[in-house]
XYZ file of C-alpha atoms in Angstrom:
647
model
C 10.818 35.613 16.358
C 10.256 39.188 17.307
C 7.945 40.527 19.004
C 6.797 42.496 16.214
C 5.926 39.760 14.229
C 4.600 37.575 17.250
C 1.238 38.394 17.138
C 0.747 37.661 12.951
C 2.735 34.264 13.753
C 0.005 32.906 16.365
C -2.725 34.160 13.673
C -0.756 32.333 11.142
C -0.517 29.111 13.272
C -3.992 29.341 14.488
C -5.422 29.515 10.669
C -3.120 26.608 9.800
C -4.017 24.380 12.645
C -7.796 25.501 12.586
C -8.125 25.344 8.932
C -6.550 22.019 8.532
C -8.235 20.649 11.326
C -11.933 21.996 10.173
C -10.894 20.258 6.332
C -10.120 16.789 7.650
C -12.883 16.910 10.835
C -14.828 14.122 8.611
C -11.816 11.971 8.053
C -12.611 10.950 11.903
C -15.462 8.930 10.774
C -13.623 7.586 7.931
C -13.300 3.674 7.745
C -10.176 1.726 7.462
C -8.754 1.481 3.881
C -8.670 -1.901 1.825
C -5.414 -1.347 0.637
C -2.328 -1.721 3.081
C -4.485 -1.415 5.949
C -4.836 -4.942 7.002
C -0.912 -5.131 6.524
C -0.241 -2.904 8.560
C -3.195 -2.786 11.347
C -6.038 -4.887 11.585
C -4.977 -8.298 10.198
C -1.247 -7.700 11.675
C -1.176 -9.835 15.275
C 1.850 -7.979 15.801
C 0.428 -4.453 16.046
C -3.313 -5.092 16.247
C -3.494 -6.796 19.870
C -1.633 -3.257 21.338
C 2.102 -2.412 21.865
C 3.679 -5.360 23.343
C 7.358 -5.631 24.800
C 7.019 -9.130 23.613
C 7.292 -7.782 20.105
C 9.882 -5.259 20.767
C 12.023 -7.517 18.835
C 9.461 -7.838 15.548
C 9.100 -3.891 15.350
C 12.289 -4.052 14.354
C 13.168 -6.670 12.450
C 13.839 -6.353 8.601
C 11.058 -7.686 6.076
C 7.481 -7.408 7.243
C 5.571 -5.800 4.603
C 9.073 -4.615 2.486
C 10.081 -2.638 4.981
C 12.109 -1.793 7.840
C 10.131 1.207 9.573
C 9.971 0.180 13.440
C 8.419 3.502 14.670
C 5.625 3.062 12.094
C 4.860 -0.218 13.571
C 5.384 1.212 17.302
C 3.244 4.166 16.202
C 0.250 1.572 14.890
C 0.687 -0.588 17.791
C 0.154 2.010 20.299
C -2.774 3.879 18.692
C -4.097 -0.332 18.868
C -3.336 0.174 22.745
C -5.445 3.000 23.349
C -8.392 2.717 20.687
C -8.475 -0.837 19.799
C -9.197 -1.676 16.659
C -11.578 1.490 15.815
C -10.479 3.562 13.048
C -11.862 6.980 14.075
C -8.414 7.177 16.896
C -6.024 6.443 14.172
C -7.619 9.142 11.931
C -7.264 11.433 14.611
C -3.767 11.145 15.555
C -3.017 11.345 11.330
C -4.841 14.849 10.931
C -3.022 16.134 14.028
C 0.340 14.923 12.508
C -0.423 16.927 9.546
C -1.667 19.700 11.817
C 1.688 19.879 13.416
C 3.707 19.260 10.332
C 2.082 21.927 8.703
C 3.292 24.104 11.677
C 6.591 22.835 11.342
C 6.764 23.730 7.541
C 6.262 27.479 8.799
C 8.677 27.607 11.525
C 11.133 26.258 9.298
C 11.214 28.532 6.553
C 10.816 31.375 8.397
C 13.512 30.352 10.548
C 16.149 29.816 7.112
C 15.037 32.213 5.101
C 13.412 35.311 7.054
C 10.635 35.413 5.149
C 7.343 35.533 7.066
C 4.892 35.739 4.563
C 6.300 33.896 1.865
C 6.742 31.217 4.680
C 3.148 31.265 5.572
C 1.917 30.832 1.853
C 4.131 27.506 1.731
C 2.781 26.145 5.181
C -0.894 26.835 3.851
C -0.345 24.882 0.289
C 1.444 21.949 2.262
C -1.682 22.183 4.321
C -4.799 21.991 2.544
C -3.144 20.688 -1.021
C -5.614 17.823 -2.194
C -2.374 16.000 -3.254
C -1.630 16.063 0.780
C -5.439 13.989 1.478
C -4.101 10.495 0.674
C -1.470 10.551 3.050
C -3.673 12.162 5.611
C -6.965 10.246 4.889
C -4.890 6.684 4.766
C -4.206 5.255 8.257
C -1.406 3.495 6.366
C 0.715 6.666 5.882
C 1.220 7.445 9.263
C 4.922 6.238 8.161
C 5.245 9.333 5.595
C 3.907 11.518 8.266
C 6.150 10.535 10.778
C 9.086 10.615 8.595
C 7.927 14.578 7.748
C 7.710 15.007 11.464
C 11.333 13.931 12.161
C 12.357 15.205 8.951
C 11.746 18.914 9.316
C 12.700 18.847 13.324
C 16.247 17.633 11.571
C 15.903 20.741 9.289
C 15.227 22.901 12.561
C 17.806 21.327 14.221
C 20.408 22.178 11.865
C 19.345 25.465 11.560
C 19.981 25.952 14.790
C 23.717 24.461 14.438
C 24.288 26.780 11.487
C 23.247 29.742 13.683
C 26.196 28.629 16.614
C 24.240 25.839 18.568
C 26.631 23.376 18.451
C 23.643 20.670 19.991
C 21.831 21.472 17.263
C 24.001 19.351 15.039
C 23.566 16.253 16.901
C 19.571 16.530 17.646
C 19.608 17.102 13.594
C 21.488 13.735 13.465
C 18.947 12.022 16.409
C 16.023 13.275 14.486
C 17.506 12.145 10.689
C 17.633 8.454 12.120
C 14.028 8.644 14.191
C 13.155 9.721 10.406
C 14.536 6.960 8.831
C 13.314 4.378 11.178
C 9.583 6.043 10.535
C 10.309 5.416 6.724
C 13.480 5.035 4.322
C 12.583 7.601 1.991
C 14.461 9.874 3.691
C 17.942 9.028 2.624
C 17.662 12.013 0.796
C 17.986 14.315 3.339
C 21.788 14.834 3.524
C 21.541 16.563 -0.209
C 19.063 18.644 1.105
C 20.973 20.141 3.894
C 23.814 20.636 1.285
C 21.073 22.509 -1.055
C 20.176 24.509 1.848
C 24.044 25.332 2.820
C 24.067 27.488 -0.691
C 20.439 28.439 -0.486
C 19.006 30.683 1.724
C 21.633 29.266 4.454
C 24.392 31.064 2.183
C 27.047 28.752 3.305
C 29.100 28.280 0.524
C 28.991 31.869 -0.285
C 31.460 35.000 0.743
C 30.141 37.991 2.734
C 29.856 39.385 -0.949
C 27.466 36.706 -2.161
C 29.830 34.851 -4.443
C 30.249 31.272 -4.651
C 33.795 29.684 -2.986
C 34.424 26.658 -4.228
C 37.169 26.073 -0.660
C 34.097 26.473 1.519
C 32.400 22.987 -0.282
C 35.341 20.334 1.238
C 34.379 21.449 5.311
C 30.425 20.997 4.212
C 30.843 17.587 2.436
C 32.727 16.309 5.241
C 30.247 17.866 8.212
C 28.046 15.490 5.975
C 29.066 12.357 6.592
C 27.375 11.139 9.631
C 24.116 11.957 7.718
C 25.404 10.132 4.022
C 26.584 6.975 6.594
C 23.097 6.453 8.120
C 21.280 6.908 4.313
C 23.765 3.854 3.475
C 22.981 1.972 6.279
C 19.703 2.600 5.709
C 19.495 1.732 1.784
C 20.719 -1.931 3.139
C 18.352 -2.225 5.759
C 15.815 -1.427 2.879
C 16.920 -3.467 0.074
C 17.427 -6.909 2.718
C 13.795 -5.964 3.399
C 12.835 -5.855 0.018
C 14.817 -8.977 -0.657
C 12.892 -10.895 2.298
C 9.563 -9.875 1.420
C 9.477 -8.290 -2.026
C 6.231 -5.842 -2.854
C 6.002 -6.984 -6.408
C 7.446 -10.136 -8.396
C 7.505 -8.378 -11.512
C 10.931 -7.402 -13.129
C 11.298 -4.405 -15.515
C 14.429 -3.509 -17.503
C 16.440 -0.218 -17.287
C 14.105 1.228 -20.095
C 10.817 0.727 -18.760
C 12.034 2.116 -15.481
C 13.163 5.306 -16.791
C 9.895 5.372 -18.906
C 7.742 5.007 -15.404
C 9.710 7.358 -13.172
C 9.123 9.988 -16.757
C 5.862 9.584 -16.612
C 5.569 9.414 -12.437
C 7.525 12.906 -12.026
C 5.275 14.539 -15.211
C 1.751 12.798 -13.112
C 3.668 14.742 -10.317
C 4.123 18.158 -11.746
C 0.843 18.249 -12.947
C -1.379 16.988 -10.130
C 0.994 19.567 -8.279
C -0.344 22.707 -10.399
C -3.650 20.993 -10.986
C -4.605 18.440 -9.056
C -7.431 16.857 -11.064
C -8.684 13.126 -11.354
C -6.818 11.971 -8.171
C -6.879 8.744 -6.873
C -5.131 5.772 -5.021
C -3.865 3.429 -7.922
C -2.222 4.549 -10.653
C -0.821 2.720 -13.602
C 2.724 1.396 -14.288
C 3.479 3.508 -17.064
C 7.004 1.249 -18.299
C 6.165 1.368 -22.038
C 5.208 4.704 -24.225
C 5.218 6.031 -27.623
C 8.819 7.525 -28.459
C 7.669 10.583 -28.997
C 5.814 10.891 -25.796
C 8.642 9.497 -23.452
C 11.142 11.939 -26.090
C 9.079 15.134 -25.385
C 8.505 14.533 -21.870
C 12.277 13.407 -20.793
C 13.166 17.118 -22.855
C 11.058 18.795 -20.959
C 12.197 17.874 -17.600
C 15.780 17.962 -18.731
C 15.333 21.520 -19.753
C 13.080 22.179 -16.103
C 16.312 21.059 -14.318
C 18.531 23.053 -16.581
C 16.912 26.628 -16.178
C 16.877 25.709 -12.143
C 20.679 25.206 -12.173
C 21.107 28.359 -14.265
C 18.822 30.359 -12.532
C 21.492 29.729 -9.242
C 22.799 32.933 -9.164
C 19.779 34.911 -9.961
C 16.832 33.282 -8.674
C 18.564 30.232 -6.307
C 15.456 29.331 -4.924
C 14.838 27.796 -8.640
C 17.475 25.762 -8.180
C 16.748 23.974 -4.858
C 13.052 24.161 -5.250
C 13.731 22.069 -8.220
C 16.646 19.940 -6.853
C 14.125 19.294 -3.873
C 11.416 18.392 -5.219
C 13.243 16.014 -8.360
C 16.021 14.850 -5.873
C 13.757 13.619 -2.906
C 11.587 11.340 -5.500
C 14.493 9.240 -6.651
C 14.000 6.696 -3.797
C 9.966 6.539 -4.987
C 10.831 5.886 -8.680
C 12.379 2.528 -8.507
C 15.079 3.295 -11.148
C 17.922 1.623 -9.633
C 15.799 -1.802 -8.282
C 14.395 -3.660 -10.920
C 10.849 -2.947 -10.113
C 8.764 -0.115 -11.618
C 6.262 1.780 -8.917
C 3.327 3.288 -9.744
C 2.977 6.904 -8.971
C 1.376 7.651 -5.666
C 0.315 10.500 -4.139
C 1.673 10.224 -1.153
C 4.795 10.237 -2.386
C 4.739 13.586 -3.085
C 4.206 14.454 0.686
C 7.612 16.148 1.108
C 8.671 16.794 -2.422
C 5.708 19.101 -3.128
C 7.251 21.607 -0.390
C 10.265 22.313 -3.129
C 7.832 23.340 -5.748
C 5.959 25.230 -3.277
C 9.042 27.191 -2.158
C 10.225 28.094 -6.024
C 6.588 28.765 -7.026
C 6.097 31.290 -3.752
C 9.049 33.169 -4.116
C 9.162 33.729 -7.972
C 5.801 34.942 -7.055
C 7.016 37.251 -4.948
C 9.681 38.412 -6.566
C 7.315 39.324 -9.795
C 5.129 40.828 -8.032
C 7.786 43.537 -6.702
C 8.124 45.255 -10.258
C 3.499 45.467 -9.714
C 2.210 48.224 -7.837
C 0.937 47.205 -4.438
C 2.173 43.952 -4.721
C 1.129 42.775 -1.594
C -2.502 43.416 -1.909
C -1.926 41.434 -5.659
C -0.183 38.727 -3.940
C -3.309 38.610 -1.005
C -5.641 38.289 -3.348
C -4.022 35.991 -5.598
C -3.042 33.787 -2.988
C -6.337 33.761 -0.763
C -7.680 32.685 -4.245
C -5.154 29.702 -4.524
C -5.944 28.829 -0.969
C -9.295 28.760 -1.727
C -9.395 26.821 -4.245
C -6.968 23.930 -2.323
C -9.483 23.832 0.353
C -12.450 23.363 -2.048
C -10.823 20.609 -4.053
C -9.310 18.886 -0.723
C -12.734 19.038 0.177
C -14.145 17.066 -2.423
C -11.170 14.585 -2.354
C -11.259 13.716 1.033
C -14.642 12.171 1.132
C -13.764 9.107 -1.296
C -11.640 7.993 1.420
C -14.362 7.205 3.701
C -14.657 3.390 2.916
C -14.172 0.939 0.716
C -16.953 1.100 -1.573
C -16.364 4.951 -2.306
C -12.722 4.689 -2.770
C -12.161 1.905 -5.282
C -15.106 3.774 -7.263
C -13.161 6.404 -7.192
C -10.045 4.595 -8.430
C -10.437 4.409 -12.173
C -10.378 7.823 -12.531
C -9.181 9.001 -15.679
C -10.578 6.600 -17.821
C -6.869 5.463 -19.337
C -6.151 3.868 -15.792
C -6.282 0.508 -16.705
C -5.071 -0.466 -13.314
C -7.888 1.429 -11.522
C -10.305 -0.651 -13.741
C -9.002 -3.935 -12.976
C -9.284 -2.668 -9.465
C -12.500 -1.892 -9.400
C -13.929 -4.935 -10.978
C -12.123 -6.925 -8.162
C -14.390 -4.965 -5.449
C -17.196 -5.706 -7.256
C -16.711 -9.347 -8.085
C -15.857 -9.462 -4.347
C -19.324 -7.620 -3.125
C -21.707 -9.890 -5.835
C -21.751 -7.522 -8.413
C -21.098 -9.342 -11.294
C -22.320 -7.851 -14.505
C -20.587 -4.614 -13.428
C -17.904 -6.369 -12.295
C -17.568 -7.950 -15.729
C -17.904 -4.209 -17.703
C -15.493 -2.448 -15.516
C -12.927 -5.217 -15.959
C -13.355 -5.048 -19.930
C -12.935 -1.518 -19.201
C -9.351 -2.168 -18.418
C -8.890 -5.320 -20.800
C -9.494 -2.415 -23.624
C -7.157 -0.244 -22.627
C -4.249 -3.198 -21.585
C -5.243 -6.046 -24.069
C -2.352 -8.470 -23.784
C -2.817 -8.232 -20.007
C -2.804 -12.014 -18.723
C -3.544 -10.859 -15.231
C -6.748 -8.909 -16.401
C -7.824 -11.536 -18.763
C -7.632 -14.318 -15.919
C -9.588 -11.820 -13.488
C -12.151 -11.514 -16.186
C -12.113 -15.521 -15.901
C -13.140 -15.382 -12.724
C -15.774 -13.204 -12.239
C -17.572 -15.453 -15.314
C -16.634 -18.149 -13.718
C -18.746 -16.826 -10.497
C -21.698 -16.324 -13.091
C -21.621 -19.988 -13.926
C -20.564 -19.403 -17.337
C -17.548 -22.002 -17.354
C -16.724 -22.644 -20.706
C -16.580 -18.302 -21.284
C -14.067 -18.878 -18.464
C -12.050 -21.921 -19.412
C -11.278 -19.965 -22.873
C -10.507 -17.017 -21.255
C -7.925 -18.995 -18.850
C -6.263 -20.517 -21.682
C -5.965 -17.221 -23.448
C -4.185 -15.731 -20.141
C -1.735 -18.281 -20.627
C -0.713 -18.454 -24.085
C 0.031 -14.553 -23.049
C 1.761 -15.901 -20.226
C 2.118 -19.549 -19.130
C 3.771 -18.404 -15.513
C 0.233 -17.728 -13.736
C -0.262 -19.546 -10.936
C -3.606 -18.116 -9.744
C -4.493 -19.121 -13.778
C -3.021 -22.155 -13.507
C -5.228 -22.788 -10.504
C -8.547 -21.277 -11.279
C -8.691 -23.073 -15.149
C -7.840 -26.394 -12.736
C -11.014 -25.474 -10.479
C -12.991 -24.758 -13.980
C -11.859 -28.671 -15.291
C -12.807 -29.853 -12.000
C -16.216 -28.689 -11.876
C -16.707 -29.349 -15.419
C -16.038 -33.325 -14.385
C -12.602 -33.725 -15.850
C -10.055 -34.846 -12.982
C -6.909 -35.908 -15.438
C -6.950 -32.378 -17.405
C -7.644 -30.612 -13.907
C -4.254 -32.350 -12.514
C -2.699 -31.508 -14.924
C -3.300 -27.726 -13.905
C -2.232 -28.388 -10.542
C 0.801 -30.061 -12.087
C 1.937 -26.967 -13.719
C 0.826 -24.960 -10.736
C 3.232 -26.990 -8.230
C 6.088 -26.304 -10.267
C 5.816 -22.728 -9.375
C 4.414 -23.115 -6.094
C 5.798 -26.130 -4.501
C 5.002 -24.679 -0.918
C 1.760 -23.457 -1.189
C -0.665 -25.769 0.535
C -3.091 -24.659 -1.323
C -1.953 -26.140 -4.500
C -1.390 -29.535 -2.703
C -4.522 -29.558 -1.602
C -6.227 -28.828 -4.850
C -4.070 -31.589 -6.452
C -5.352 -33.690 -3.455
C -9.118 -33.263 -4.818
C -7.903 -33.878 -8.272
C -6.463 -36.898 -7.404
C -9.627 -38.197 -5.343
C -11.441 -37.541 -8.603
C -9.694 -39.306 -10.624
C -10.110 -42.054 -8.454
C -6.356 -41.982 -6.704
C -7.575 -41.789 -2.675
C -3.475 -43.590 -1.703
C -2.148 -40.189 -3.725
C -4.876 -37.525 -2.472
C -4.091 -38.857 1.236
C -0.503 -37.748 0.113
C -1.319 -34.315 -0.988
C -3.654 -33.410 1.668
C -1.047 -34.591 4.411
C 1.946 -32.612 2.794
C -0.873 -29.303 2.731
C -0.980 -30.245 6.505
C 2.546 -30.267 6.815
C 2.927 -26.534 5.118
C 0.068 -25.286 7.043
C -1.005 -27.635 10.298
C -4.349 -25.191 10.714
C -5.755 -25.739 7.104
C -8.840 -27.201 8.465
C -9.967 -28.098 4.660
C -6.643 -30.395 4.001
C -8.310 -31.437 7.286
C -11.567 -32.255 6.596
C -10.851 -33.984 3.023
C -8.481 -36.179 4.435
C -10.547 -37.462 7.332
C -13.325 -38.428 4.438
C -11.040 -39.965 2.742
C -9.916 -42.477 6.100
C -13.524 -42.492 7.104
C -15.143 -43.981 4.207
C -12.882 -45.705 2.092
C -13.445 -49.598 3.169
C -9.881 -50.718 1.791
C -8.060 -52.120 4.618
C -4.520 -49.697 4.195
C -6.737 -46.472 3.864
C -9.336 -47.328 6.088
C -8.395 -45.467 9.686
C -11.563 -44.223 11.467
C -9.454 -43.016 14.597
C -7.214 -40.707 12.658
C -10.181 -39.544 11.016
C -12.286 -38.690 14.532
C -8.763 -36.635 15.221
C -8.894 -34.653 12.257
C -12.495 -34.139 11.762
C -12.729 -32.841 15.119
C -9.773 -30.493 14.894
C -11.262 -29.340 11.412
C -14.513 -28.573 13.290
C -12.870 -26.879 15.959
C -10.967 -24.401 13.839
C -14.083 -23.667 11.676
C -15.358 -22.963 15.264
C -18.580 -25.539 13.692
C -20.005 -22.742 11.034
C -19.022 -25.553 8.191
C -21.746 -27.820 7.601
C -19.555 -29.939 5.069
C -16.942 -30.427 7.771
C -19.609 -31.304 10.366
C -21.034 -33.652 8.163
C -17.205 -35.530 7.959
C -17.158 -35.617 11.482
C -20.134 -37.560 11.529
C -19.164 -39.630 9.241
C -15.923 -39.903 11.116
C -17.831 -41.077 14.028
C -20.180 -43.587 12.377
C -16.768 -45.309 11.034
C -15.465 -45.539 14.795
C -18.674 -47.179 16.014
C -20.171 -44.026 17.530
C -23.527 -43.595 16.295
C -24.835 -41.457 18.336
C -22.156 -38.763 18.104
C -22.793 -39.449 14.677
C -26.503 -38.595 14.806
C -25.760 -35.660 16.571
C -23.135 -34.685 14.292
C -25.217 -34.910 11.066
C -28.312 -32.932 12.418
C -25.817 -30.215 13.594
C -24.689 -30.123 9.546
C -28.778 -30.184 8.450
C -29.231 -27.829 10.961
C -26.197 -24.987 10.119
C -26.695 -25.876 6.325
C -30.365 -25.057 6.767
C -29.682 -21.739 8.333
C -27.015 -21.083 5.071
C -29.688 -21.858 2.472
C -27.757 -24.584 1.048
C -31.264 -27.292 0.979
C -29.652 -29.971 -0.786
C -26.645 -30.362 1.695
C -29.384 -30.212 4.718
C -31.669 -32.989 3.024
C -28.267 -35.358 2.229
C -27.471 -34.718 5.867
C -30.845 -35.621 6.857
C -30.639 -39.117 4.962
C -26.948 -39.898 6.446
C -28.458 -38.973 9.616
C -30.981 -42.069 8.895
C -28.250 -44.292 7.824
C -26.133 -43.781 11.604
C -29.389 -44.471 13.451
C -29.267 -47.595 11.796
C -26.100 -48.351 12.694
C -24.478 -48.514 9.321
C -21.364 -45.794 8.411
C -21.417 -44.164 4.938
C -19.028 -45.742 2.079
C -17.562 -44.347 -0.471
């Protein structure tokens, strides 16, 4: 940098920093997000008790979470270290990640190409973008702006190589795998150093500008150590994948071309007009053929005027390239999974649109008179607007309840719907609940997933028999549903029908054999139906797949504590468990209390069981659940008299 142009540098780096950091200044308050967030930070014991060495060896295994991102995890762990489990640190340490990114973006481009303010214009879009918020506003995404971090210090780094610093290649190589290990998504880097060798890098060029073709072999090869650690990583990724996959569903060839179509359109418009943002988009994997025709056209004749705009206009072609090429990983075209389009994704990738969009700019405007005073005021404009619509982005990130309002924005997300109604069933709100998930149910009819949520939240309202039909109707769509399978089995059961409810559980087992959960609903099944030798089976193989579930607990301890029959009758074993099932529940469960003193009165010890039962009347009391406090009150009367309950 010379030191003509020192002085407008700082005042460029001190708007970006200041600006940015006077935009996301609220995001410090901001609460943690509901999605990912407990993954990776507050319900993770590996990352929310602080940076261990003890888990050295878990930040970098393969798996956790479909990923293999150790630095993310070492990243989370630490800010757990020195904050705790307070979000406002987290948020901090995001925004000044973007802050310095942002910085980065600058340096970088004015380093390559010489131009300072074209440069400048780029670093302000990356900046204050809305599409940028997400990944800023979402604790979560620290691993995208890590990966940017390391990412452009590898561009930096190399263009220090190309310019005769031979250590420049190898801390481009150091930084390329830091990147990686913040987040695979940069195994696309390697074709972006070869798009910047023949643009603005000129390295496939002669002195006279002209392409030669001899000068490609020496850059492939220089390559390689870059291409070797994307491979490596891709395997990394997909074993992760493998071990813990994101999402069970399956879509063929068709539908994933049909989602990434529609993801890279969502792209290019919330790029030039970023309207009706949000976190959860829908899987787009079917369209009309004339939509997915016209579309698919348009972006094959996009990439075709980039390519032939090389010679010309070259910063068409690896804008274009960039921003296309680095969202292949995001689309999911070659894994049989289809990803919804996020905006976070589009972290890096904008930067190639932003580079092609800035310099045609530029170079119309040189045919205008005073073309930089049009360009100023075009671009303060542009800037302007960013910050104002970041603005009004950002704050729907501040908790739960404004986000997932947020979420089914437009009205055609069907998957923001569905979300939606799944906050509300969760805070109470039933009615609405019910009308935002019809909402979706309009838009995706044949949606068993939708149709079995709407189930549920009628099933909260006490309206069983809306909810049975409902259940049934899922599965005709789609008979594999276990959470159907299992809610329509809780429905039978509460409507007094034990055989049809095992029969739920039945089908439910043969897609979950492991879940304890399903053992232990086919447990209380079974006790219904009047089977206590097979719900004693059930509940002890739930114990076996999960040794803490203090409900398997609790059930089975009833079960030995008040059945008389001499081969089920085992008062000890019930004691053991009732008191473990107590201790877990830390004594806020007045129906496991009241086992426990039942458990007691069956061993002989009536006074623990005395005490036992008015410490159920007493915590059921305090939960407004009378009729469980008055039935503990008259089994409290039984044990003084010496007599244990019996089923």
């Amino acid at each position: 940098m010379t030191s003509k142009n020192s002085m407008p540098a700082v005042l460029v780096c001190l708007v970006l920093a200041l600006g940015t950091l006077f935009l996301y200044a609220p995001a410090f308050h901001f609460d943690f997000a509901p999605y990912v967030d407990p993954v990776y930070v507050t319900a993770n014991p590996h990352v929310s008790h602080g940076l261990s060495g003890s888990e050295l060896g878990w930040y970098f295994q393969a798996g956790y979470a479909g990923n293999w991102h150790p630095l993310t995890w070492i990243s989370h762990a630490l800010d757990c270290q020195v904050f705790g489990l307070k979000p406002s640190g987290p948020h901090v340490v995001n925004v000044l990640l973007h802050i310095v990114n942002s910085l980065l973006v600058f340096f970088v481009l004015r380093q390559i190409t010489g131009a300072f303010w074209r440069a400048a214009a780029v670093a302000a879009l990356f900046a204050w973008h809305p599409l940028q918020v997400e990944t800023v506003a979402w604790i979560s995404e620290r691993k995208d702006l890590l990966a940017a971090l390391f990412f452009l210090l590898t561009l930096l780094a190399y263009a220090r190589y190309v310019r005769g610093a031979k250590i420049g290649y190898a801390l481009a190589l150091a930084c390329f795998a830091l990147g990686l290990m913040s987040k695979p998504v940069l195994v696309t880097l390697p074709c972006i150093l070869l798009l910047l060798d023949f643009w603005p890098l000129g390295r496939a060029q002669t002195p006279e500008n002209k392409f030669d073709p001899r000068r490609l072999a020496p850059l492939l090869i220089e390559k390689i150590p870059f291409f070797a650690l994307s491979a490596a990583s891709c395997v990394i990724t997909i074993m992760a994948e493998e071990a813990n996959p994101i999402s069970t569903i399956t879509y063929h060839l068709h539908g994933r071309i049909v989602n990434a179509e529609m993801s890279y359109w969502r792209y290019l418009q919330h790029a030039f007009w970023p309207s009706d943002l949000g976190a959860v988009y829908p899987t787009v994997y079917r369209a009309p053929l004339a939509t997915a025709a016209c579309i698919g056209l348009i972006l094959a004749g996009l990439t075709v005027i980039a390519v032939a705009q090389f010679r010309k206009r070259p910063y068409w072609t690896v804008g274009w390239l960039w921003f296309a090429g680095m969202l292949v990983p995001v689309t999911n075209i070659v894994h049989g999974g289809a990803q919804n389009g996020v905006d976070h994704a589009m972290y890096l990738p904008v930067l190639g649109l932003f580079v092609l969009v800035c310099w045609e700019a530029s170079d119309l405007a040189s045919h205008w008179p005073k073309p930089q005073a049009v360009l100023g005021g075009v671009g303060a404009l542009v800037l302007i607007g960013c910050l104002t619509a970041s603005s009004q982005q950002l704050p729907i990130w501040r908790n739960e309840a404004t986000l997932v309002a947020r979420i089914p924005q437009p009205n055609s997300n069907f998957a923001g719907h569905i979300t939606y109604a799944a906050y509300l069933l969760r805070v109470g709100q039933l009615p609405e609940a019910e009308a935002e998930c019809q909402k979706g149910i309009a838009i995706a009819p044949n949606n068993a997933g939708f149709i079995g949520l709407l189930a549920e939240i009628q099933r909260k309202a006490g309206r069983l028999d809306d909810a049975a039909k409902n259940l049934r109707a899922a599965l005709d769509v789609n008979p594999e549903l276990p959470a159907a399978h299992m809610l329509l089995g809780q429905i039978l059961l509460q409507q007094n029908q034990p055989a049809a409810a095992l029969g739920q559980f039945d089908l439910l087992l043969q897609f979950t054999p492991k879940d304890p959960e399903a053992h232990w609903w086919r447990g209380n099944a079974l006790s219904a139906n009047q089977d206590p030798v097979g719900a004693i089976n059930e509940f002890s193989e739930a114990l076996k797949l999960d040794p803490k579930f203090a409900a398997a607990m609790n059930d089975l301890a009833w079960i030995l504590a008040t059945d008389t029959r001499s081969k089920i009758h085992d008062p000890a074993n019930a004691i053991r468990l009732a008191e473990r099932a107590c201790e877990i529940s830390r004594n806020t469960q007045p129906r496991m209390l009241g086992t426990l003193a039942a458990s007691y009165a069956a061993g002989g010890r009536f006074d623990d069981a005395v005490a036992a039962a008015q410490k159920a009347h007493d915590v059921a009391a305090a939960q407004g659940d009378k009729a469980l406090a008055n039935q503990n009150l008259q089994l409290q009367q039984l044990y003084r008299e010496h007599q244990p309950y019996r089923e």
